[in-house]
Amino acid sequence: MKYLSLMSCLLVLLFSSCNEVNPKSEQEVREFLKQWNASHTALKAPYLERDYMPVVTYYGEERTRTQVQQDKKLLFQQFPNYTQRILNDPLTITKEAGVYLVTFTKRVSYNGIEADYTSYLSMMIRNGDFQILREGVAENSKDLDAPIFPSARADIAFFTNNRQLFGDFNGDGLSDYATVISPTTTMAQSGDTVVCKGECNSVITFSNKDLKAITIKGAYKSQLENLKDLNSDGADEIGFWDIKPTTKSFYVFDATNGALLSGPVVINTTVHKNLNLIDVFKNAGPNKITVTRSAQVNGKWILENETIALD
């Protein structure tokens, strides 16, 4: 019995020592956590990349360091006023097999909303510095469908390959984003014709699922523009460039209902080169815009202006 009692004590002591964090290490972990938290701003976000391992378990999904960095960037783009801070209590640090696990309460603020989340980071020392292996929140946390979490930004690979245009496209006073799903293209054997795999259409999609997607037929290369509120409905209008080898066509859409307000405004880029948005589109006053297009008159290409009233 004495032998068993002694062995039990040794096992307890051994287990405790494996998970014990000495004061110096605990202070270093706290300093790293403070630095990591302070980097959660749009200005300091680039510094976050150094804090992660090449592959990370990020809110339940395996992501590369680059994908994590991209998601952080999107967070600050979507919510420029986003802030977070770590509450001092409770903060727990444990260590096992060289990996530190830190659990803490993170208070976030965005778009006038403030919420607390039980969060965690696990990290290890690599090349003399702490690097994060896992980041997430407790599974029983409330409001896990909040737009600040990666799941609200869909697939990371999609965001990496598609440019987002931010704006208030539904008029609710909050930031949304739009992106374009473009068809896959190849060049014909002649080398001067683009061939689409499937339908040769581009589709504007929105992060707000109440907004319907907008399809532009025959478009395979494009660029989006935020035109701000043009028709006094409180929502930003969206501009779409359909880019071809010899032309650029500009469309103006009402994002709230997908209605075409103007376009296509076609520019002959072989004649009228290097025209930008400001050269083609102007806000002409309340509910009015002026557009400029290429036109052939008496055998010559000129630029024509037209003022359009928006209903």
CSV table of C-alpha atoms in Angstrom, one decimal:
chain,number,residue,atom,x,y,z
A,1,MET,CA,0.0,0.0,0.0
A,2,LYS,CA,2.8,2.4,0.9
A,3,TYR,CA,4.4,1.5,-2.5
A,4,LEU,CA,1.2,2.3,-4.4
A,5,SER,CA,0.7,5.5,-2.4
A,6,LEU,CA,4.3,6.6,-3.3
A,7,MET,CA,3.8,5.8,-7.0
A,8,SER,CA,0.5,7.7,-7.0
A,9,CYS,CA,2.3,10.7,-5.5
A,10,LEU,CA,5.1,10.5,-8.0
A,11,LEU,CA,2.6,10.3,-10.9
A,12,VAL,CA,0.7,13.3,-9.7
A,13,LEU,CA,4.0,15.2,-9.3
A,14,LEU,CA,5.2,14.2,-12.7
A,15,PHE,CA,1.9,15.2,-14.4
A,16,SER,CA,1.8,18.5,-12.6
A,17,SER,CA,5.4,19.3,-13.5
A,18,CYS,CA,4.7,18.5,-17.2
A,19,ASN,CA,1.9,21.1,-17.3
A,20,GLU,CA,3.5,23.6,-15.0
A,21,VAL,CA,4.5,26.9,-16.6
A,22,ASN,CA,7.4,28.7,-14.9
A,23,PRO,CA,7.0,32.4,-14.2
A,24,LYS,CA,9.5,33.5,-16.9
A,25,SER,CA,7.7,31.4,-19.6
A,26,GLU,CA,4.3,32.7,-18.4
A,27,GLN,CA,5.5,36.3,-18.7
A,28,GLU,CA,6.8,35.6,-22.2
A,29,VAL,CA,3.5,34.0,-23.3
A,30,ARG,CA,1.6,37.0,-21.9
A,31,GLU,CA,3.9,39.4,-23.8
A,32,PHE,CA,3.4,37.5,-27.0
A,33,LEU,CA,-0.4,37.5,-26.5
A,34,LYS,CA,-0.3,41.3,-25.9
A,35,GLN,CA,1.7,41.8,-29.1
A,36,TRP,CA,-0.6,39.5,-31.1
A,37,ASN,CA,-3.7,41.4,-29.8
A,38,ALA,CA,-2.2,44.8,-30.6
A,39,SER,CA,-1.6,43.8,-34.2
A,40,HIS,CA,-5.3,43.4,-34.8
A,41,THR,CA,-5.7,46.7,-36.6
A,42,ALA,CA,-5.6,47.4,-40.4
A,43,LEU,CA,-2.3,49.3,-40.0
A,44,LYS,CA,-0.5,46.6,-38.0
A,45,ALA,CA,-2.1,43.5,-39.6
A,46,PRO,CA,0.9,42.7,-41.8
A,47,TYR,CA,2.8,41.9,-38.6
A,48,LEU,CA,0.4,39.1,-37.8
A,49,GLU,CA,1.9,36.8,-40.5
A,50,ARG,CA,5.1,36.3,-38.4
A,51,ASP,CA,3.0,35.0,-35.5
A,52,TYR,CA,1.7,31.9,-37.2
A,53,MET,CA,3.1,28.5,-38.1
A,54,PRO,CA,3.1,27.6,-41.9
A,55,VAL,CA,-0.1,25.5,-41.3
A,56,VAL,CA,-2.6,26.5,-38.7
A,57,THR,CA,-5.9,25.1,-37.3
A,58,TYR,CA,-7.9,28.3,-37.7
A,59,TYR,CA,-11.3,28.3,-36.2
A,60,GLY,CA,-11.7,24.6,-36.8
A,61,GLU,CA,-10.3,24.6,-40.4
A,62,GLU,CA,-6.7,23.8,-41.6
A,63,ARG,CA,-5.3,26.9,-43.2
A,64,THR,CA,-1.9,28.1,-44.4
A,65,ARG,CA,-0.3,31.1,-42.9
A,66,THR,CA,-1.0,33.1,-46.1
A,67,GLN,CA,-4.7,32.2,-45.9
A,68,VAL,CA,-4.9,33.3,-42.3
A,69,GLN,CA,-3.2,36.6,-43.2
A,70,GLN,CA,-5.7,37.1,-46.0
A,71,ASP,CA,-8.6,36.5,-43.7
A,72,LYS,CA,-7.4,39.0,-41.2
A,73,LYS,CA,-7.0,41.5,-44.0
A,74,LEU,CA,-10.5,41.0,-45.1
A,75,LEU,CA,-11.8,41.4,-41.6
A,76,PHE,CA,-10.2,44.8,-41.3
A,77,GLN,CA,-11.4,45.8,-44.8
A,78,GLN,CA,-15.0,44.8,-44.0
A,79,PHE,CA,-15.0,46.4,-40.5
A,80,PRO,CA,-12.5,49.3,-40.5
A,81,ASN,CA,-13.6,50.1,-36.9
A,82,TYR,CA,-13.0,46.6,-35.6
A,83,THR,CA,-11.2,46.5,-32.3
A,84,GLN,CA,-10.4,43.7,-29.8
A,85,ARG,CA,-8.9,43.5,-26.4
A,86,ILE,CA,-8.1,40.7,-24.0
A,87,LEU,CA,-9.6,40.9,-20.6
A,88,ASN,CA,-7.2,40.1,-17.8
A,89,ASP,CA,-9.4,37.5,-16.0
A,90,PRO,CA,-9.7,34.7,-16.5
A,91,LEU,CA,-6.5,34.0,-18.4
A,92,THR,CA,-5.1,30.5,-18.1
A,93,ILE,CA,-1.8,29.2,-19.5
A,94,THR,CA,-0.9,25.5,-19.6
A,95,LYS,CA,2.0,23.6,-21.2
A,96,GLU,CA,2.3,20.1,-22.5
A,97,ALA,CA,4.9,18.5,-24.8
A,98,GLY,CA,6.4,22.0,-25.6
A,99,VAL,CA,3.0,23.4,-26.6
A,100,TYR,CA,1.5,26.3,-24.7
A,101,LEU,CA,-2.3,26.6,-24.5
A,102,VAL,CA,-3.7,30.0,-23.5
A,103,THR,CA,-7.4,30.5,-22.9
A,104,PHE,CA,-8.8,34.0,-22.4
A,105,THR,CA,-11.8,36.3,-22.8
A,106,LYS,CA,-11.6,38.4,-26.0
A,107,ARG,CA,-13.9,41.5,-26.1
A,108,VAL,CA,-14.6,42.6,-29.7
A,109,SER,CA,-16.2,45.7,-31.0
A,110,TYR,CA,-17.5,46.4,-34.6
A,111,ASN,CA,-20.3,48.5,-36.1
A,112,GLY,CA,-21.5,49.5,-32.7
A,113,ILE,CA,-21.7,45.9,-31.5
A,114,GLU,CA,-19.7,44.7,-28.5
A,115,ALA,CA,-19.3,41.0,-27.5
A,116,ASP,CA,-17.2,38.8,-25.3
A,117,TYR,CA,-15.9,35.4,-26.5
A,118,THR,CA,-14.0,32.7,-24.7
A,119,SER,CA,-11.0,32.3,-27.0
A,120,TYR,CA,-7.8,30.2,-27.2
A,121,LEU,CA,-4.4,30.1,-28.8
A,122,SER,CA,-2.0,27.3,-28.8
A,123,MET,CA,1.6,28.0,-29.6
A,124,MET,CA,5.1,26.7,-29.5
A,125,ILE,CA,8.6,28.2,-29.8
A,126,ARG,CA,10.0,27.9,-33.3
A,127,ASN,CA,13.4,29.4,-34.2
A,128,GLY,CA,13.4,31.3,-30.9
A,129,ASP,CA,10.0,32.9,-31.3
A,130,PHE,CA,6.4,31.9,-30.4
A,131,GLN,CA,4.3,30.8,-33.4
A,132,ILE,CA,0.6,29.9,-33.3
A,133,LEU,CA,-0.6,26.4,-34.0
A,134,ARG,CA,-4.3,26.9,-33.3
A,135,GLU,CA,-6.7,29.8,-33.0
A,136,GLY,CA,-10.3,29.7,-32.1
A,137,VAL,CA,-13.2,30.2,-29.8
A,138,ALA,CA,-15.1,27.9,-27.4
A,139,GLU,CA,-17.6,25.8,-29.2
A,140,ASN,CA,-20.3,26.7,-26.7
A,141,SER,CA,-19.9,30.5,-27.4
A,142,LYS,CA,-22.9,32.5,-28.4
A,143,ASP,CA,-23.3,34.2,-31.7
A,144,LEU,CA,-20.7,32.1,-33.6
A,145,ASP,CA,-22.4,33.2,-36.8
A,146,ALA,CA,-21.3,36.8,-36.2
A,147,PRO,CA,-19.8,38.3,-39.4
A,148,ILE,CA,-16.4,38.8,-37.7
A,149,PHE,CA,-15.6,35.0,-37.8
A,150,PRO,CA,-13.9,33.3,-40.8
A,151,SER,CA,-17.0,31.2,-41.6
A,152,ALA,CA,-18.9,34.4,-42.5
A,153,ARG,CA,-16.3,35.0,-45.2
A,154,ALA,CA,-16.8,31.7,-46.9
A,155,ASP,CA,-14.0,29.8,-48.5
A,156,ILE,CA,-10.5,31.4,-48.0
A,157,ALA,CA,-9.3,30.2,-51.4
A,158,PHE,CA,-12.3,32.0,-53.1
A,159,PHE,CA,-11.3,35.3,-51.4
A,160,THR,CA,-7.6,34.8,-52.3
A,161,ASN,CA,-8.5,34.6,-56.0
A,162,ASN,CA,-11.3,37.2,-56.2
A,163,ARG,CA,-11.2,40.9,-55.5
A,164,GLN,CA,-13.7,42.3,-53.1
A,165,LEU,CA,-15.4,45.6,-53.4
A,166,PHE,CA,-16.7,47.0,-50.1
A,167,GLY,CA,-19.7,49.3,-49.7
A,168,ASP,CA,-23.2,49.6,-48.3
A,169,PHE,CA,-25.0,47.9,-51.1
A,170,ASN,CA,-28.3,47.3,-49.3
A,171,GLY,CA,-28.6,50.6,-47.5
A,172,ASP,CA,-28.6,49.3,-44.0
A,173,GLY,CA,-25.6,51.5,-42.9
A,174,LEU,CA,-23.3,48.5,-42.6
A,175,SER,CA,-20.4,47.4,-44.8
A,176,ASP,CA,-21.0,44.7,-47.4
A,177,TYR,CA,-18.8,43.4,-50.2
A,178,ALA,CA,-19.3,42.3,-53.7
A,179,THR,CA,-17.1,40.1,-55.9
A,180,VAL,CA,-17.2,38.7,-59.4
A,181,ILE,CA,-17.3,35.1,-60.3
A,182,SER,CA,-15.7,34.9,-63.8
A,183,PRO,CA,-15.7,32.0,-66.2
A,184,THR,CA,-12.6,29.9,-66.8
A,185,THR,CA,-11.1,30.9,-70.2
A,186,THR,CA,-8.5,29.6,-72.6
A,187,MET,CA,-7.1,31.0,-75.8
A,188,ALA,CA,-8.1,29.6,-79.2
A,189,GLN,CA,-5.5,28.0,-81.3
A,190,SER,CA,-5.4,31.2,-83.4
A,191,GLY,CA,-4.2,33.0,-80.4
A,192,ASP,CA,-6.5,36.0,-80.8
A,193,THR,CA,-9.8,34.7,-79.5
A,194,VAL,CA,-10.8,33.9,-75.9
A,195,VAL,CA,-12.8,30.7,-75.4
A,196,CYS,CA,-14.8,30.2,-72.2
A,197,LYS,CA,-15.4,26.8,-70.5
A,198,GLY,CA,-19.2,26.7,-70.3
A,199,GLU,CA,-21.2,29.9,-70.5
A,200,CYS,CA,-19.1,33.1,-71.1
A,201,ASN,CA,-20.8,35.1,-68.3
A,202,SER,CA,-19.7,36.9,-65.2
A,203,VAL,CA,-21.7,37.1,-62.0
A,204,ILE,CA,-21.6,39.8,-59.4
A,205,THR,CA,-22.3,38.2,-56.0
A,206,PHE,CA,-22.8,39.9,-52.6
A,207,SER,CA,-21.9,39.0,-49.0
A,208,ASN,CA,-25.4,40.0,-48.0
A,209,LYS,CA,-27.5,37.1,-49.1
A,210,ASP,CA,-30.6,39.2,-49.4
A,211,LEU,CA,-29.0,40.8,-52.5
A,212,LYS,CA,-29.5,38.9,-55.7
A,213,ALA,CA,-26.6,38.1,-57.9
A,214,ILE,CA,-26.3,40.1,-61.2
A,215,THR,CA,-25.3,38.3,-64.4
A,216,ILE,CA,-23.5,40.1,-67.2
A,217,LYS,CA,-23.6,38.0,-70.4
A,218,GLY,CA,-20.6,37.8,-72.6
A,219,ALA,CA,-18.2,39.1,-69.9
A,220,TYR,CA,-15.1,37.2,-68.9
A,221,LYS,CA,-12.7,39.8,-67.6
A,222,SER,CA,-14.0,42.6,-65.4
A,223,GLN,CA,-13.5,45.2,-62.7
A,224,LEU,CA,-15.9,46.6,-60.1
A,225,GLU,CA,-16.4,50.2,-58.9
A,226,ASN,CA,-18.2,51.6,-55.9
A,227,LEU,CA,-20.2,54.5,-57.3
A,228,LYS,CA,-21.7,55.6,-54.0
A,229,ASP,CA,-25.4,56.4,-53.7
A,230,LEU,CA,-26.6,57.8,-57.0
A,231,ASN,CA,-30.4,57.6,-56.8
A,232,SER,CA,-30.9,58.7,-53.2
A,233,ASP,CA,-32.1,55.3,-51.9
A,234,GLY,CA,-29.4,55.1,-49.2
A,235,ALA,CA,-27.5,52.3,-50.9
A,236,ASP,CA,-24.3,52.4,-53.0
A,237,GLU,CA,-24.6,51.7,-56.7
A,238,ILE,CA,-22.1,49.4,-58.3
A,239,GLY,CA,-20.2,49.8,-61.6
A,240,PHE,CA,-19.0,47.0,-63.7
A,241,TRP,CA,-16.3,47.1,-66.4
A,242,ASP,CA,-16.5,44.5,-69.1
A,243,ILE,CA,-13.0,44.4,-70.5
A,244,LYS,CA,-12.2,43.1,-74.0
A,245,PRO,CA,-9.1,43.3,-76.1
A,246,THR,CA,-10.3,46.4,-78.1
A,247,THR,CA,-13.2,47.7,-75.9
A,248,LYS,CA,-14.2,48.5,-72.4
A,249,SER,CA,-17.9,48.6,-71.6
A,250,PHE,CA,-19.2,50.2,-68.4
A,251,TYR,CA,-22.4,49.2,-66.7
A,252,VAL,CA,-24.2,50.9,-63.7
A,253,PHE,CA,-26.3,48.7,-61.5
A,254,ASP,CA,-28.7,49.3,-58.6
A,255,ALA,CA,-27.4,46.6,-56.2
A,256,THR,CA,-30.6,46.5,-54.2
A,257,ASN,CA,-32.6,45.0,-57.0
A,258,GLY,CA,-30.1,44.3,-59.8
A,259,ALA,CA,-31.6,46.8,-62.2
A,260,LEU,CA,-29.4,48.2,-64.9
A,261,LEU,CA,-29.4,52.0,-64.5
A,262,SER,CA,-27.0,52.8,-67.4
A,263,GLY,CA,-25.0,50.9,-70.0
A,264,PRO,CA,-23.3,49.4,-71.6
A,265,VAL,CA,-21.2,52.5,-72.2
A,266,VAL,CA,-18.6,51.3,-74.8
A,267,ILE,CA,-15.1,52.8,-75.1
A,268,ASN,CA,-13.1,51.9,-78.2
A,269,THR,CA,-9.7,51.4,-76.5
A,270,THR,CA,-7.8,51.2,-79.7
A,271,VAL,CA,-8.6,54.9,-80.3
A,272,HIS,CA,-9.5,56.3,-76.9
A,273,LYS,CA,-6.7,54.8,-74.7
A,274,ASN,CA,-6.1,55.1,-71.0
A,275,LEU,CA,-9.5,56.4,-70.0
A,276,ASN,CA,-10.4,55.8,-66.4
A,277,LEU,CA,-13.6,55.9,-64.4
A,278,ILE,CA,-13.4,59.7,-63.9
A,279,ASP,CA,-13.2,60.1,-67.7
A,280,VAL,CA,-16.3,57.9,-68.4
A,281,PHE,CA,-18.6,58.5,-65.5
A,282,LYS,CA,-19.5,61.6,-63.4
A,283,ASN,CA,-22.2,62.3,-60.8
A,284,ALA,CA,-24.1,65.2,-62.4
A,285,GLY,CA,-26.2,66.1,-59.4
A,286,PRO,CA,-29.2,64.6,-57.5
A,287,ASN,CA,-30.3,61.4,-59.3
A,288,LYS,CA,-28.3,62.3,-62.4
A,289,ILE,CA,-25.1,61.0,-64.0
A,290,THR,CA,-23.1,61.9,-67.1
A,291,VAL,CA,-21.5,59.1,-69.1
A,292,THR,CA,-18.9,59.4,-71.9
A,293,ARG,CA,-18.8,56.8,-74.8
A,294,SER,CA,-16.9,56.3,-78.0
A,295,ALA,CA,-19.0,57.0,-81.1
A,296,GLN,CA,-18.1,56.9,-84.8
A,297,VAL,CA,-19.3,60.1,-86.6
A,298,ASN,CA,-18.5,60.7,-90.3
A,299,GLY,CA,-15.9,58.0,-90.3
A,300,LYS,CA,-14.1,59.4,-87.2
A,301,TRP,CA,-14.2,58.2,-83.6
A,302,ILE,CA,-15.1,60.8,-81.1
A,303,LEU,CA,-16.2,60.9,-77.5
A,304,GLU,CA,-19.9,61.7,-76.8
A,305,ASN,CA,-21.4,62.8,-73.5
A,306,GLU,CA,-24.9,61.9,-72.3
A,307,THR,CA,-26.7,62.9,-69.1
A,308,ILE,CA,-29.0,60.3,-67.7
A,309,ALA,CA,-31.8,60.8,-65.1
A,310,LEU,CA,-32.0,58.0,-62.5
A,311,ASP,CA,-35.5,57.1,-61.4
